[in-house]
Amino acid sequence: MSILVAEILGTMLMILLGNGVVANVVLNGTKGNGSGWIVITTGWALAVFVGVIVAGPFSGAHLNPAVTIALATAGKLSWGLVPEYIAGELIGAMLGAFLVWLIYKDHFKATDDEGGKLACFSTGPAIKNSFSNMVSEIIGTFVLIFVILYLAGPSIDLIGDIDASAVIGLGSLGAIPVAFLVWAIGLSLGGTTGYAINPARDLGPRIMHAILPVKGSSDWGYAWIPIVGPVVGSVLAALLYVALL
């Protein structure tokens, strides 16, 4: 259970349950069809809870490149470990998206709405406006990272190389506070872009949407926003945290 394996498994479970709840709500013929935004945001919060439970003791359960980059920016994680974390997060996100497709395969076939099917993989704006969409992702991720850094507190000291068993990132918080934080962001700020707030969460499943036999565009023209926005938001949150210290 290395950092890489822990991040793969944790992120895979998070995407399986997170994108799984979207599929249950959006796709035709499911038991949860049409159950709405409250179900989606709750399902995503619980998905984060499950991912953190599994990966937390081994990698700190970043499950999100924005978290990894923020911790490195704040001096709480060696930059040398960043590639391993991000690789695990992206691989896990792709595996989780594949499992969602496998489970809901018949329902994807029964659904004609191409936008709805893409929503089961990646995020998209309610109103397409690159500037506004970018601002939404920056602010949503800023809230996520800024609160995480304060919940983690000054007790974690991860400067330099660390042991794989060290408790870092989200794992230092415990799963419940993180789940409530993601739930709050989804309920309050998620209505504009679907609150990616996680580059791997959006990019990995979008790649799988392009690979798997799912009809419709993967909307690569929008894909850069849920990558750049969360990275910018995470760096701003980390810099403000350091400045305030």
CSV table of C-alpha atoms in Angstrom, one decimal:
chain,number,residue,atom,x,y,z
A,1,MET,CA,0.0,0.0,0.0
A,2,SER,CA,2.3,2.7,-1.3
A,3,ILE,CA,1.4,6.3,-1.9
A,4,LEU,CA,0.6,5.5,-5.5
A,5,VAL,CA,-1.5,2.5,-4.7
A,6,ALA,CA,-3.4,4.3,-2.0
A,7,GLU,CA,-4.2,7.2,-4.2
A,8,ILE,CA,-5.3,5.0,-7.0
A,9,LEU,CA,-7.7,3.0,-4.8
A,10,GLY,CA,-9.0,6.0,-2.8
A,11,THR,CA,-9.6,8.1,-6.0
A,12,MET,CA,-11.1,5.1,-7.8
A,13,LEU,CA,-13.7,4.6,-5.0
A,14,MET,CA,-14.4,8.3,-4.8
A,15,ILE,CA,-15.1,8.5,-8.5
A,16,LEU,CA,-17.1,5.2,-8.6
A,17,LEU,CA,-19.5,6.5,-6.0
A,18,GLY,CA,-19.4,10.2,-7.0
A,19,ASN,CA,-20.0,9.7,-10.7
A,20,GLY,CA,-22.1,6.7,-9.8
A,21,VAL,CA,-24.7,8.9,-8.0
A,22,VAL,CA,-24.8,11.2,-11.0
A,23,ALA,CA,-25.5,8.2,-13.3
A,24,ASN,CA,-28.2,7.0,-10.9
A,25,VAL,CA,-29.9,10.4,-11.1
A,26,VAL,CA,-29.4,11.3,-14.7
A,27,LEU,CA,-29.6,8.1,-16.8
A,28,ASN,CA,-32.9,6.7,-18.0
A,29,GLY,CA,-34.5,3.7,-16.2
A,30,THR,CA,-32.5,3.8,-13.0
A,31,LYS,CA,-34.1,3.6,-9.6
A,32,GLY,CA,-32.8,7.0,-8.7
A,33,ASN,CA,-33.7,8.8,-12.0
A,34,GLY,CA,-34.7,12.4,-11.5
A,35,SER,CA,-34.0,12.5,-7.7
A,36,GLY,CA,-32.1,15.8,-8.0
A,37,TRP,CA,-29.2,17.9,-6.8
A,38,ILE,CA,-29.5,17.1,-3.1
A,39,VAL,CA,-29.0,13.4,-3.9
A,40,ILE,CA,-26.0,14.2,-6.1
A,41,THR,CA,-24.2,16.5,-3.6
A,42,THR,CA,-24.9,14.1,-0.8
A,43,GLY,CA,-23.6,11.1,-2.8
A,44,TRP,CA,-20.5,13.0,-3.7
A,45,ALA,CA,-19.8,14.0,-0.1
A,46,LEU,CA,-20.2,10.3,1.0
A,47,ALA,CA,-17.9,9.3,-1.9
A,48,VAL,CA,-15.2,11.5,-0.6
A,49,PHE,CA,-15.8,10.0,2.9
A,50,VAL,CA,-15.2,6.5,1.5
A,51,GLY,CA,-12.1,7.5,-0.5
A,52,VAL,CA,-10.5,9.2,2.5
A,53,ILE,CA,-11.2,6.2,4.8
A,54,VAL,CA,-9.3,3.8,2.5
A,55,ALA,CA,-6.4,6.0,1.5
A,56,GLY,CA,-6.0,8.2,4.5
A,57,PRO,CA,-3.7,6.0,6.7
A,58,PHE,CA,-1.3,5.4,3.8
A,59,SER,CA,-1.1,8.5,1.6
A,60,GLY,CA,-3.2,11.1,3.5
A,61,ALA,CA,-5.9,10.7,0.9
A,62,HIS,CA,-5.3,13.7,-1.2
A,63,LEU,CA,-7.4,12.2,-4.0
A,64,ASN,CA,-7.0,15.6,-5.8
A,65,PRO,CA,-4.0,17.2,-7.5
A,66,ALA,CA,-5.2,20.6,-6.2
A,67,VAL,CA,-4.7,19.3,-2.6
A,68,THR,CA,-1.3,17.8,-3.5
A,69,ILE,CA,-0.2,21.1,-5.2
A,70,ALA,CA,-1.5,23.2,-2.3
A,71,LEU,CA,0.4,21.2,0.3
A,72,ALA,CA,3.6,21.4,-1.7
A,73,THR,CA,3.1,25.1,-2.2
A,74,ALA,CA,2.6,25.5,1.6
A,75,GLY,CA,5.8,23.6,2.3
A,76,LYS,CA,4.0,20.7,3.9
A,77,LEU,CA,4.9,18.1,1.1
A,78,SER,CA,8.0,17.5,-0.9
A,79,TRP,CA,7.7,18.5,-4.5
A,80,GLY,CA,9.4,15.3,-5.4
A,81,LEU,CA,6.4,13.3,-4.3
A,82,VAL,CA,3.9,15.4,-6.3
A,83,PRO,CA,4.2,13.3,-9.6
A,84,GLU,CA,3.5,10.1,-7.7
A,85,TYR,CA,0.4,11.6,-6.1
A,86,ILE,CA,-1.0,13.0,-9.3
A,87,ALA,CA,-0.3,9.8,-11.2
A,88,GLY,CA,-2.3,7.8,-8.7
A,89,GLU,CA,-5.1,10.3,-8.7
A,90,LEU,CA,-5.4,10.3,-12.4
A,91,ILE,CA,-5.2,6.5,-12.8
A,92,GLY,CA,-7.8,6.1,-10.0
A,93,ALA,CA,-10.2,8.5,-11.6
A,94,MET,CA,-10.0,6.7,-14.9
A,95,LEU,CA,-10.6,3.3,-13.2
A,96,GLY,CA,-13.5,4.7,-11.2
A,97,ALA,CA,-15.1,6.1,-14.4
A,98,PHE,CA,-14.7,2.8,-16.2
A,99,LEU,CA,-16.5,1.0,-13.4
A,100,VAL,CA,-19.4,3.5,-13.5
A,101,TRP,CA,-19.8,2.9,-17.2
A,102,LEU,CA,-19.6,-0.9,-16.6
A,103,ILE,CA,-22.3,-0.8,-13.9
A,104,TYR,CA,-24.7,1.5,-15.8
A,105,LYS,CA,-23.9,0.2,-19.3
A,106,ASP,CA,-27.5,-0.7,-20.1
A,107,HIS,CA,-28.7,2.7,-18.8
A,108,PHE,CA,-26.2,4.5,-21.0
A,109,LYS,CA,-27.7,2.7,-24.0
A,110,ALA,CA,-31.2,3.6,-22.9
A,111,THR,CA,-30.3,7.3,-22.6
A,112,ASP,CA,-30.4,9.6,-25.6
A,113,ASP,CA,-29.2,12.8,-23.9
A,114,GLU,CA,-25.6,13.1,-24.8
A,115,GLY,CA,-25.0,15.9,-22.3
A,116,GLY,CA,-26.5,13.8,-19.5
A,117,LYS,CA,-24.2,11.0,-20.3
A,118,LEU,CA,-21.2,13.2,-20.3
A,119,ALA,CA,-22.2,14.5,-16.9
A,120,CYS,CA,-21.8,11.0,-15.6
A,121,PHE,CA,-18.1,11.3,-16.4
A,122,SER,CA,-17.1,15.0,-16.1
A,123,THR,CA,-18.3,18.4,-15.2
A,124,GLY,CA,-19.9,21.1,-17.4
A,125,PRO,CA,-21.2,24.6,-17.0
A,126,ALA,CA,-24.9,25.4,-16.5
A,127,ILE,CA,-24.2,28.6,-18.5
A,128,LYS,CA,-21.1,28.5,-20.7
A,129,ASN,CA,-19.0,31.6,-20.0
A,130,SER,CA,-15.3,30.9,-19.8
A,131,PHE,CA,-14.5,33.7,-17.4
A,132,SER,CA,-17.4,33.1,-15.1
A,133,ASN,CA,-16.8,29.3,-15.2
A,134,MET,CA,-13.1,29.8,-14.3
A,135,VAL,CA,-14.0,32.1,-11.4
A,136,SER,CA,-16.4,29.5,-10.1
A,137,GLU,CA,-13.8,26.8,-10.1
A,138,ILE,CA,-11.1,29.0,-8.6
A,139,ILE,CA,-13.4,30.1,-5.7
A,140,GLY,CA,-14.8,26.7,-5.1
A,141,THR,CA,-11.3,25.1,-4.9
A,142,PHE,CA,-10.0,28.0,-2.8
A,143,VAL,CA,-12.7,27.3,-0.2
A,144,LEU,CA,-11.9,23.6,-0.3
A,145,ILE,CA,-8.1,24.1,0.2
A,146,PHE,CA,-8.2,27.0,2.6
A,147,VAL,CA,-10.5,25.1,5.0
A,148,ILE,CA,-8.5,21.9,4.6
A,149,LEU,CA,-5.3,23.7,5.6
A,150,TYR,CA,-6.9,25.1,8.7
A,151,LEU,CA,-8.6,21.9,9.7
A,152,ALA,CA,-5.3,20.1,9.3
A,153,GLY,CA,-3.7,22.6,11.6
A,154,PRO,CA,0.0,23.2,12.3
A,155,SER,CA,0.5,19.7,13.8
A,156,ILE,CA,1.5,18.2,10.4
A,157,ASP,CA,5.1,18.7,9.4
A,158,LEU,CA,5.8,17.2,6.0
A,159,ILE,CA,8.7,19.4,4.8
A,160,GLY,CA,11.2,17.2,2.9
A,161,ASP,CA,11.0,13.5,2.3
A,162,ILE,CA,8.4,11.7,4.3
A,163,ASP,CA,7.6,8.1,5.2
A,164,ALA,CA,4.8,6.4,3.4
A,165,SER,CA,3.0,5.8,6.6
A,166,ALA,CA,2.9,9.5,7.5
A,167,VAL,CA,-0.5,11.0,7.9
A,168,ILE,CA,-0.8,13.9,5.5
A,169,GLY,CA,-3.3,16.0,3.6
A,170,LEU,CA,-6.9,15.0,3.9
A,171,GLY,CA,-6.0,12.0,6.0
A,172,SER,CA,-5.0,14.2,8.9
A,173,LEU,CA,-8.5,15.6,9.1
A,174,GLY,CA,-10.5,12.5,9.4
A,175,ALA,CA,-13.1,11.6,6.8
A,176,ILE,CA,-16.2,13.3,8.2
A,177,PRO,CA,-15.1,17.0,8.2
A,178,VAL,CA,-13.9,16.6,4.6
A,179,ALA,CA,-17.2,15.1,3.6
A,180,PHE,CA,-19.1,17.9,5.1
A,181,LEU,CA,-16.8,20.5,3.4
A,182,VAL,CA,-17.4,18.9,0.0
A,183,TRP,CA,-21.1,18.7,0.7
A,184,ALA,CA,-21.2,22.4,1.6
A,185,ILE,CA,-19.3,23.4,-1.5
A,186,GLY,CA,-21.6,21.4,-3.7
A,187,LEU,CA,-24.8,22.7,-2.2
A,188,SER,CA,-23.7,26.4,-2.1
A,189,LEU,CA,-21.3,26.8,-5.1
A,190,GLY,CA,-21.8,23.8,-7.3
A,191,GLY,CA,-24.7,25.0,-9.4
A,192,THR,CA,-22.6,26.9,-11.9
A,193,THR,CA,-20.1,24.4,-13.2
A,194,GLY,CA,-20.8,21.2,-11.2
A,195,TYR,CA,-17.9,21.9,-8.8
A,196,ALA,CA,-15.1,19.9,-10.3
A,197,ILE,CA,-12.6,21.4,-7.7
A,198,ASN,CA,-10.3,18.6,-8.7
A,199,PRO,CA,-8.4,18.3,-12.0
A,200,ALA,CA,-8.1,14.5,-11.9
A,201,ARG,CA,-11.8,14.1,-11.0
A,202,ASP,CA,-12.7,15.8,-14.3
A,203,LEU,CA,-9.8,14.9,-16.7
A,204,GLY,CA,-9.6,11.1,-15.9
A,205,PRO,CA,-13.3,10.4,-16.5
A,206,ARG,CA,-13.4,12.7,-19.5
A,207,ILE,CA,-10.6,10.6,-21.1
A,208,MET,CA,-12.6,7.5,-20.4
A,209,HIS,CA,-15.7,9.1,-22.0
A,210,ALA,CA,-13.7,9.6,-25.1
A,211,ILE,CA,-12.4,6.1,-25.1
A,212,LEU,CA,-15.5,4.1,-24.1
A,213,PRO,CA,-18.4,3.5,-26.5
A,214,VAL,CA,-20.5,6.4,-25.2
A,215,LYS,CA,-22.1,8.6,-27.9
A,216,GLY,CA,-21.5,12.3,-27.8
A,217,SER,CA,-18.8,14.9,-27.6
A,218,SER,CA,-16.4,14.9,-24.6
A,219,ASP,CA,-16.4,18.7,-24.8
A,220,TRP,CA,-12.6,19.1,-24.8
A,221,GLY,CA,-13.0,22.8,-25.5
A,222,TYR,CA,-14.2,23.2,-21.9
A,223,ALA,CA,-11.9,20.7,-20.3
A,224,TRP,CA,-9.1,23.1,-19.5
A,225,ILE,CA,-11.2,25.1,-17.1
A,226,PRO,CA,-11.7,22.3,-14.5
A,227,ILE,CA,-8.0,21.8,-14.7
A,228,VAL,CA,-6.6,25.3,-14.6
A,229,GLY,CA,-9.3,26.7,-12.2
A,230,PRO,CA,-8.7,24.3,-9.4
A,231,VAL,CA,-4.9,24.6,-9.7
A,232,VAL,CA,-5.1,28.4,-9.5
A,233,GLY,CA,-7.5,28.3,-6.6
A,234,SER,CA,-5.4,25.8,-4.7
A,235,VAL,CA,-2.2,27.9,-5.1
A,236,LEU,CA,-4.0,31.1,-4.0
A,237,ALA,CA,-5.4,29.3,-0.9
A,238,ALA,CA,-2.0,28.0,0.0
A,239,LEU,CA,-0.2,31.3,-0.5
A,240,LEU,CA,-2.8,33.2,1.7
A,241,TYR,CA,-2.5,30.5,4.4
A,242,VAL,CA,1.3,30.9,4.4
A,243,ALA,CA,1.0,34.7,4.4
A,244,LEU,CA,-1.4,34.7,7.3
A,245,LEU,CA,0.9,32.5,9.3
